[in-house]
Amino acid sequence: THLLQGVADRFRRECPGARVRYVTGESFANEFIAAVQSRSLEAFRKRYRGVDLLCIDDVHFVAGKKATESELLHTIDALDLDGARVMLASDEHPKRIERLSHRFVSRCVSGMVVQIEPPDQELRSQLASRIAARRGLLLEPGTADAIAGACHASAREVEGAVLRVEAYQKLLGGPASGAPINATLVRRVLGDGNSTPS
């Protein structure tokens, strides 16, 4: 999710005026069903096939939904013919997604398939700092490292950890609320990070 959003944002910055669409597999499916029901399929296709970059997150959601999967496959092919770019993200390798058609899997693996490893300590620390800054939180030195040390799995886990620390700080109220967050507070809320990831 973070990677797709980052790619979409950077593409917009580097290609001013580019038409970029970021959507989840579920949203694509829901919009497609609504377009079929309202007989507005051409407008739907124009929205999706008239872009320079299409990013679809959680594409595994379309597995087993034959009409939606077929529409997405035709959309990808149309964009490819126009020279547009398509980026898909899923929780699994395309070959491991149950109920995904052979044609769709074949189309996916004809491009570049990359496995994203969990972020290392340094990247988790940077993520914690950026997420905190985006939320207007002040972190004392070493606090981002403490958050990163308590998380092991993903960027989403880091974001959840920052949100838990923020919520705890707000619950404290009074002068502590809005004050810089320190590593002691992080350890109180998240633990020391010495437990092995599950």
PDB file of C-alpha atoms in Angstrom:
ATOM      1  CA  THR A   1       0.000   0.000   0.000  1.00  0.00           C
ATOM      2  CA  HIS A   2       2.700   2.492   1.002  1.00  0.00           C
ATOM      3  CA  LEU A   3       4.789   1.588  -2.039  1.00  0.00           C
ATOM      4  CA  LEU A   4       1.881   2.003  -4.457  1.00  0.00           C
ATOM      5  CA  GLN A   5       0.871   5.313  -2.914  1.00  0.00           C
ATOM      6  CA  GLY A   6       4.486   6.480  -3.057  1.00  0.00           C
ATOM      7  CA  VAL A   7       4.813   5.499  -6.723  1.00  0.00           C
ATOM      8  CA  ALA A   8       1.552   7.274  -7.588  1.00  0.00           C
ATOM      9  CA  ASP A   9       2.610  10.451  -5.732  1.00  0.00           C
ATOM     10  CA  ARG A  10       6.058  10.528  -7.316  1.00  0.00           C
ATOM     11  CA  PHE A  11       4.633   9.888 -10.806  1.00  0.00           C
ATOM     12  CA  ARG A  12       2.284  12.863 -10.338  1.00  0.00           C
ATOM     13  CA  ARG A  13       5.209  15.074  -9.254  1.00  0.00           C
ATOM     14  CA  GLU A  14       7.557  13.999 -12.036  1.00  0.00           C
ATOM     15  CA  CYS A  15       4.905  13.992 -14.769  1.00  0.00           C
ATOM     16  CA  PRO A  16       2.718  17.047 -14.200  1.00  0.00           C
ATOM     17  CA  GLY A  17      -0.639  16.616 -15.880  1.00  0.00           C
ATOM     18  CA  ALA A  18      -0.344  12.823 -15.898  1.00  0.00           C
ATOM     19  CA  ARG A  19      -3.543  10.939 -15.242  1.00  0.00           C
ATOM     20  CA  VAL A  20      -2.921   8.657 -12.261  1.00  0.00           C
ATOM     21  CA  ARG A  21      -5.472   6.382 -10.651  1.00  0.00           C
ATOM     22  CA  TYR A  22      -4.861   4.553  -7.364  1.00  0.00           C
ATOM     23  CA  VAL A  23      -7.597   2.160  -6.258  1.00  0.00           C
ATOM     24  CA  THR A  24      -8.058  -1.038  -4.281  1.00  0.00           C
ATOM     25  CA  GLY A  25      -9.209  -4.276  -5.883  1.00  0.00           C
ATOM     26  CA  GLU A  26     -12.399  -4.024  -3.849  1.00  0.00           C
ATOM     27  CA  SER A  27     -13.130  -0.499  -5.102  1.00  0.00           C
ATOM     28  CA  PHE A  28     -12.476  -1.571  -8.695  1.00  0.00           C
ATOM     29  CA  ALA A  29     -14.897  -4.487  -8.262  1.00  0.00           C
ATOM     30  CA  ASN A  30     -17.560  -2.301  -6.635  1.00  0.00           C
ATOM     31  CA  GLU A  31     -17.274   0.385  -9.325  1.00  0.00           C
ATOM     32  CA  PHE A  32     -17.454  -2.253 -12.055  1.00  0.00           C
ATOM     33  CA  ILE A  33     -20.594  -3.842 -10.567  1.00  0.00           C
ATOM     34  CA  ALA A  34     -22.220  -0.410 -10.172  1.00  0.00           C
ATOM     35  CA  ALA A  35     -21.345   0.441 -13.808  1.00  0.00           C
ATOM     36  CA  VAL A  36     -22.899  -2.796 -15.056  1.00  0.00           C
ATOM     37  CA  GLN A  37     -26.042  -2.239 -12.987  1.00  0.00           C
ATOM     38  CA  SER A  38     -26.421   1.378 -14.080  1.00  0.00           C
ATOM     39  CA  ARG A  39     -25.490   0.585 -17.691  1.00  0.00           C
ATOM     40  CA  SER A  40     -22.593   3.035 -17.565  1.00  0.00           C
ATOM     41  CA  LEU A  41     -19.827   0.604 -18.526  1.00  0.00           C
ATOM     42  CA  GLU A  42     -18.371   2.909 -21.180  1.00  0.00           C
ATOM     43  CA  ALA A  43     -17.891   5.710 -18.646  1.00  0.00           C
ATOM     44  CA  PHE A  44     -16.273   3.219 -16.254  1.00  0.00           C
ATOM     45  CA  ARG A  45     -13.898   2.031 -18.963  1.00  0.00           C
ATOM     46  CA  LYS A  46     -13.026   5.595 -19.917  1.00  0.00           C
ATOM     47  CA  ARG A  47     -12.116   6.369 -16.293  1.00  0.00           C
ATOM     48  CA  TYR A  48      -9.792   3.389 -16.023  1.00  0.00           C
ATOM     49  CA  ARG A  49      -8.429   3.074 -19.536  1.00  0.00           C
ATOM     50  CA  GLY A  50      -7.658   6.751 -20.007  1.00  0.00           C
ATOM     51  CA  VAL A  51      -4.836   6.930 -17.464  1.00  0.00           C
ATOM     52  CA  ASP A  52      -1.058   7.069 -17.674  1.00  0.00           C
ATOM     53  CA  LEU A  53      -0.562   5.043 -14.485  1.00  0.00           C
ATOM     54  CA  LEU A  54      -2.997   2.636 -12.841  1.00  0.00           C
ATOM     55  CA  CYS A  55      -2.144   1.342  -9.369  1.00  0.00           C
ATOM     56  CA  ILE A  56      -4.378  -1.375  -7.937  1.00  0.00           C
ATOM     57  CA  ASP A  57      -3.820  -2.463  -4.352  1.00  0.00           C
ATOM     58  CA  ASP A  58      -5.067  -5.797  -2.960  1.00  0.00           C
ATOM     59  CA  VAL A  59      -5.648  -7.137  -6.472  1.00  0.00           C
ATOM     60  CA  HIS A  60      -6.257 -10.582  -4.934  1.00  0.00           C
ATOM     61  CA  PHE A  61      -9.753  -9.282  -4.113  1.00  0.00           C
ATOM     62  CA  VAL A  62     -10.865  -9.888  -7.718  1.00  0.00           C
ATOM     63  CA  ALA A  63      -9.931 -13.602  -7.591  1.00  0.00           C
ATOM     64  CA  GLY A  64     -12.965 -15.780  -8.175  1.00  0.00           C
ATOM     65  CA  LYS A  65     -15.028 -12.861  -9.504  1.00  0.00           C
ATOM     66  CA  LYS A  66     -14.936 -13.888 -13.165  1.00  0.00           C
ATOM     67  CA  ALA A  67     -16.551 -10.845 -14.766  1.00  0.00           C
ATOM     68  CA  THR A  68     -14.562  -8.374 -12.646  1.00  0.00           C
ATOM     69  CA  GLU A  69     -11.316 -10.249 -13.233  1.00  0.00           C
ATOM     70  CA  SER A  70     -11.981 -10.331 -16.970  1.00  0.00           C
ATOM     71  CA  GLU A  71     -12.723  -6.586 -17.025  1.00  0.00           C
ATOM     72  CA  LEU A  72      -9.506  -5.858 -15.137  1.00  0.00           C
ATOM     73  CA  LEU A  73      -7.521  -8.067 -17.498  1.00  0.00           C
ATOM     74  CA  HIS A  74      -8.966  -6.242 -20.541  1.00  0.00           C
ATOM     75  CA  THR A  75      -8.222  -2.904 -18.837  1.00  0.00           C
ATOM     76  CA  ILE A  76      -4.590  -3.909 -18.257  1.00  0.00           C
ATOM     77  CA  ASP A  77      -4.264  -5.051 -21.878  1.00  0.00           C
ATOM     78  CA  ALA A  78      -5.790  -1.794 -23.174  1.00  0.00           C
ATOM     79  CA  LEU A  79      -3.440   0.290 -21.030  1.00  0.00           C
ATOM     80  CA  ASP A  80      -0.465  -1.772 -22.187  1.00  0.00           C
ATOM     81  CA  LEU A  81      -1.377  -1.124 -25.825  1.00  0.00           C
ATOM     82  CA  ASP A  82      -1.537   2.619 -25.088  1.00  0.00           C
ATOM     83  CA  GLY A  83       1.887   2.557 -23.418  1.00  0.00           C
ATOM     84  CA  ALA A  84       0.498   3.293 -19.960  1.00  0.00           C
ATOM     85  CA  ARG A  85       1.924   1.778 -16.817  1.00  0.00           C
ATOM     86  CA  VAL A  86       0.178  -0.623 -14.469  1.00  0.00           C
ATOM     87  CA  MET A  87       1.263  -1.563 -10.972  1.00  0.00           C
ATOM     88  CA  LEU A  88      -0.537  -4.232  -8.951  1.00  0.00           C
ATOM     89  CA  ALA A  89      -0.017  -5.247  -5.331  1.00  0.00           C
ATOM     90  CA  SER A  90      -1.174  -8.348  -3.521  1.00  0.00           C
ATOM     91  CA  ASP A  91      -0.547 -10.248  -0.308  1.00  0.00           C
ATOM     92  CA  GLU A  92       0.678 -13.249  -2.323  1.00  0.00           C
ATOM     93  CA  HIS A  93       2.601 -14.076  -5.489  1.00  0.00           C
ATOM     94  CA  PRO A  94       0.079 -14.266  -8.376  1.00  0.00           C
ATOM     95  CA  LYS A  95       0.660 -18.020  -8.715  1.00  0.00           C
ATOM     96  CA  ARG A  96      -0.366 -18.545  -5.085  1.00  0.00           C
ATOM     97  CA  ILE A  97      -3.620 -16.587  -5.199  1.00  0.00           C
ATOM     98  CA  GLU A  98      -6.407 -19.125  -5.071  1.00  0.00           C
ATOM     99  CA  ARG A  99      -9.172 -18.786  -7.673  1.00  0.00           C
ATOM    100  CA  LEU A 100      -7.192 -16.341  -9.816  1.00  0.00           C
ATOM    101  CA  SER A 101      -7.582 -17.428 -13.449  1.00  0.00           C
ATOM    102  CA  HIS A 102      -4.632 -18.855 -15.352  1.00  0.00           C
ATOM    103  CA  ARG A 103      -4.928 -16.006 -17.896  1.00  0.00           C
ATOM    104  CA  PHE A 104      -4.680 -13.363 -15.170  1.00  0.00           C
ATOM    105  CA  VAL A 105      -1.742 -15.108 -13.480  1.00  0.00           C
ATOM    106  CA  SER A 106       0.015 -15.401 -16.839  1.00  0.00           C
ATOM    107  CA  ARG A 107      -0.509 -11.680 -17.509  1.00  0.00           C
ATOM    108  CA  CYS A 108       0.861 -10.770 -14.076  1.00  0.00           C
ATOM    109  CA  VAL A 109       4.010 -12.883 -14.356  1.00  0.00           C
ATOM    110  CA  SER A 110       4.711 -11.488 -17.826  1.00  0.00           C
ATOM    111  CA  GLY A 111       5.686  -8.292 -16.025  1.00  0.00           C
ATOM    112  CA  MET A 112       8.083  -7.798 -13.163  1.00  0.00           C
ATOM    113  CA  VAL A 113       7.026  -9.625  -9.984  1.00  0.00           C
ATOM    114  CA  VAL A 114       8.817  -8.426  -6.855  1.00  0.00           C
ATOM    115  CA  GLN A 115       8.516  -9.724  -3.312  1.00  0.00           C
ATOM    116  CA  ILE A 116       8.670  -6.928  -0.764  1.00  0.00           C
ATOM    117  CA  GLU A 117      10.506  -7.962   2.383  1.00  0.00           C
ATOM    118  CA  PRO A 118       9.537  -6.553   5.785  1.00  0.00           C
ATOM    119  CA  PRO A 119      11.320  -3.259   6.483  1.00  0.00           C
ATOM    120  CA  ASP A 120      14.572  -3.407   8.441  1.00  0.00           C
ATOM    121  CA  GLN A 121      15.170  -1.496  11.698  1.00  0.00           C
ATOM    122  CA  GLU A 122      16.481   1.617   9.947  1.00  0.00           C
ATOM    123  CA  LEU A 123      13.534   1.840   7.541  1.00  0.00           C
ATOM    124  CA  ARG A 124      11.027   1.186  10.357  1.00  0.00           C
ATOM    125  CA  SER A 125      12.633   4.042  12.313  1.00  0.00           C
ATOM    126  CA  GLN A 126      12.353   6.378   9.314  1.00  0.00           C
ATOM    127  CA  LEU A 127       8.731   5.340   8.823  1.00  0.00           C
ATOM    128  CA  ALA A 128       7.967   6.020  12.498  1.00  0.00           C
ATOM    129  CA  SER A 129       9.488   9.496  12.196  1.00  0.00           C
ATOM    130  CA  ARG A 130       7.569  10.328   9.021  1.00  0.00           C
ATOM    131  CA  ILE A 131       4.261   8.989  10.308  1.00  0.00           C
ATOM    132  CA  ALA A 132       4.677  10.920  13.559  1.00  0.00           C
ATOM    133  CA  ALA A 133       5.543  14.118  11.653  1.00  0.00           C
ATOM    134  CA  ARG A 134       2.532  13.669   9.373  1.00  0.00           C
ATOM    135  CA  ARG A 135       0.331  13.388  12.473  1.00  0.00           C
ATOM    136  CA  GLY A 136       1.927  16.461  14.079  1.00  0.00           C
ATOM    137  CA  LEU A 137       3.657  14.476  16.839  1.00  0.00           C
ATOM    138  CA  LEU A 138       6.983  15.540  18.306  1.00  0.00           C
ATOM    139  CA  LEU A 139       9.457  12.742  19.026  1.00  0.00           C
ATOM    140  CA  GLU A 140      12.454  13.050  21.320  1.00  0.00           C
ATOM    141  CA  PRO A 141      15.744  11.650  19.952  1.00  0.00           C
ATOM    142  CA  GLY A 142      15.752   7.848  20.034  1.00  0.00           C
ATOM    143  CA  THR A 143      11.954   7.566  20.164  1.00  0.00           C
ATOM    144  CA  ALA A 144      11.558   6.520  16.519  1.00  0.00           C
ATOM    145  CA  ASP A 145      14.156   3.795  17.136  1.00  0.00           C
ATOM    146  CA  ALA A 146      12.165   2.581  20.154  1.00  0.00           C
ATOM    147  CA  ILE A 147       8.995   2.388  18.036  1.00  0.00           C
ATOM    148  CA  ALA A 148      10.892   0.552  15.284  1.00  0.00           C
ATOM    149  CA  GLY A 149      12.319  -1.885  17.837  1.00  0.00           C
ATOM    150  CA  ALA A 150       8.839  -2.837  19.004  1.00  0.00           C
ATOM    151  CA  CYS A 151       7.635  -3.597  15.448  1.00  0.00           C
ATOM    152  CA  HIS A 152       8.931  -6.320  13.159  1.00  0.00           C
ATOM    153  CA  ALA A 153       6.423  -7.156  10.444  1.00  0.00           C
ATOM    154  CA  SER A 154       5.388  -4.277   8.216  1.00  0.00           C
ATOM    155  CA  ALA A 155       4.922  -0.570   7.625  1.00  0.00           C
ATOM    156  CA  ARG A 156       1.312  -1.002   8.749  1.00  0.00           C
ATOM    157  CA  GLU A 157       2.527  -2.331  12.093  1.00  0.00           C
ATOM    158  CA  VAL A 158       4.751   0.745  12.503  1.00  0.00           C
ATOM    159  CA  GLU A 159       1.819   3.016  11.692  1.00  0.00           C
ATOM    160  CA  GLY A 160      -0.375   1.167  14.195  1.00  0.00           C
ATOM    161  CA  ALA A 161       2.329   1.512  16.845  1.00  0.00           C
ATOM    162  CA  VAL A 162       2.564   5.275  16.297  1.00  0.00           C
ATOM    163  CA  LEU A 163      -1.227   5.538  16.557  1.00  0.00           C
ATOM    164  CA  ARG A 164      -1.262   3.556  19.823  1.00  0.00           C
ATOM    165  CA  VAL A 165       1.446   5.767  21.321  1.00  0.00           C
ATOM    166  CA  GLU A 166      -0.428   8.880  20.182  1.00  0.00           C
ATOM    167  CA  ALA A 167      -3.703   7.613  21.678  1.00  0.00           C
ATOM    168  CA  TYR A 168      -1.993   6.797  24.974  1.00  0.00           C
ATOM    169  CA  GLN A 169      -0.399  10.229  25.096  1.00  0.00           C
ATOM    170  CA  LYS A 170      -3.784  11.871  24.501  1.00  0.00           C
ATOM    171  CA  LEU A 171      -5.336   9.740  27.236  1.00  0.00           C
ATOM    172  CA  LEU A 172      -2.755  11.134  29.647  1.00  0.00           C
ATOM    173  CA  GLY A 173      -4.221  14.582  28.992  1.00  0.00           C
ATOM    174  CA  GLY A 174      -3.028  17.661  30.810  1.00  0.00           C
ATOM    175  CA  PRO A 175       0.497  18.900  30.178  1.00  0.00           C
ATOM    176  CA  ALA A 176       1.631  15.496  28.813  1.00  0.00           C
ATOM    177  CA  SER A 177      -0.735  15.762  25.867  1.00  0.00           C
ATOM    178  CA  GLY A 178       1.052  17.487  22.980  1.00  0.00           C
ATOM    179  CA  ALA A 179       4.453  17.221  24.666  1.00  0.00           C
ATOM    180  CA  PRO A 180       7.277  15.442  22.832  1.00  0.00           C
ATOM    181  CA  ILE A 181       6.972  11.672  23.013  1.00  0.00           C
ATOM    182  CA  ASN A 182       9.911   9.842  24.540  1.00  0.00           C
ATOM    183  CA  ALA A 183      11.231   6.273  24.437  1.00  0.00           C
ATOM    184  CA  THR A 184       9.998   5.601  27.986  1.00  0.00           C
ATOM    185  CA  LEU A 185       6.409   6.243  26.934  1.00  0.00           C
ATOM    186  CA  VAL A 186       6.901   4.039  23.857  1.00  0.00           C
ATOM    187  CA  ARG A 187       8.199   1.146  25.994  1.00  0.00           C
ATOM    188  CA  ARG A 188       5.273   1.579  28.391  1.00  0.00           C
ATOM    189  CA  VAL A 189       2.766   1.370  25.517  1.00  0.00           C
ATOM    190  CA  LEU A 190       4.464  -1.073  23.138  1.00  0.00           C
ATOM    191  CA  GLY A 191       6.870  -3.076  25.304  1.00  0.00           C
ATOM    192  CA  ASP A 192      10.610  -3.251  24.842  1.00  0.00           C
ATOM    193  CA  GLY A 193      10.609  -5.024  21.478  1.00  0.00           C
ATOM    194  CA  ASN A 194      12.622  -7.970  22.783  1.00  0.00           C
ATOM    195  CA  SER A 195       9.895 -10.471  21.994  1.00  0.00           C
ATOM    196  CA  THR A 196      10.428 -12.280  18.721  1.00  0.00           C
ATOM    197  CA  PRO A 197       8.052 -11.488  15.887  1.00  0.00           C
ATOM    198  CA  SER A 198       5.247 -13.971  15.370  1.00  0.00           C
TER     199      SER A 198
END
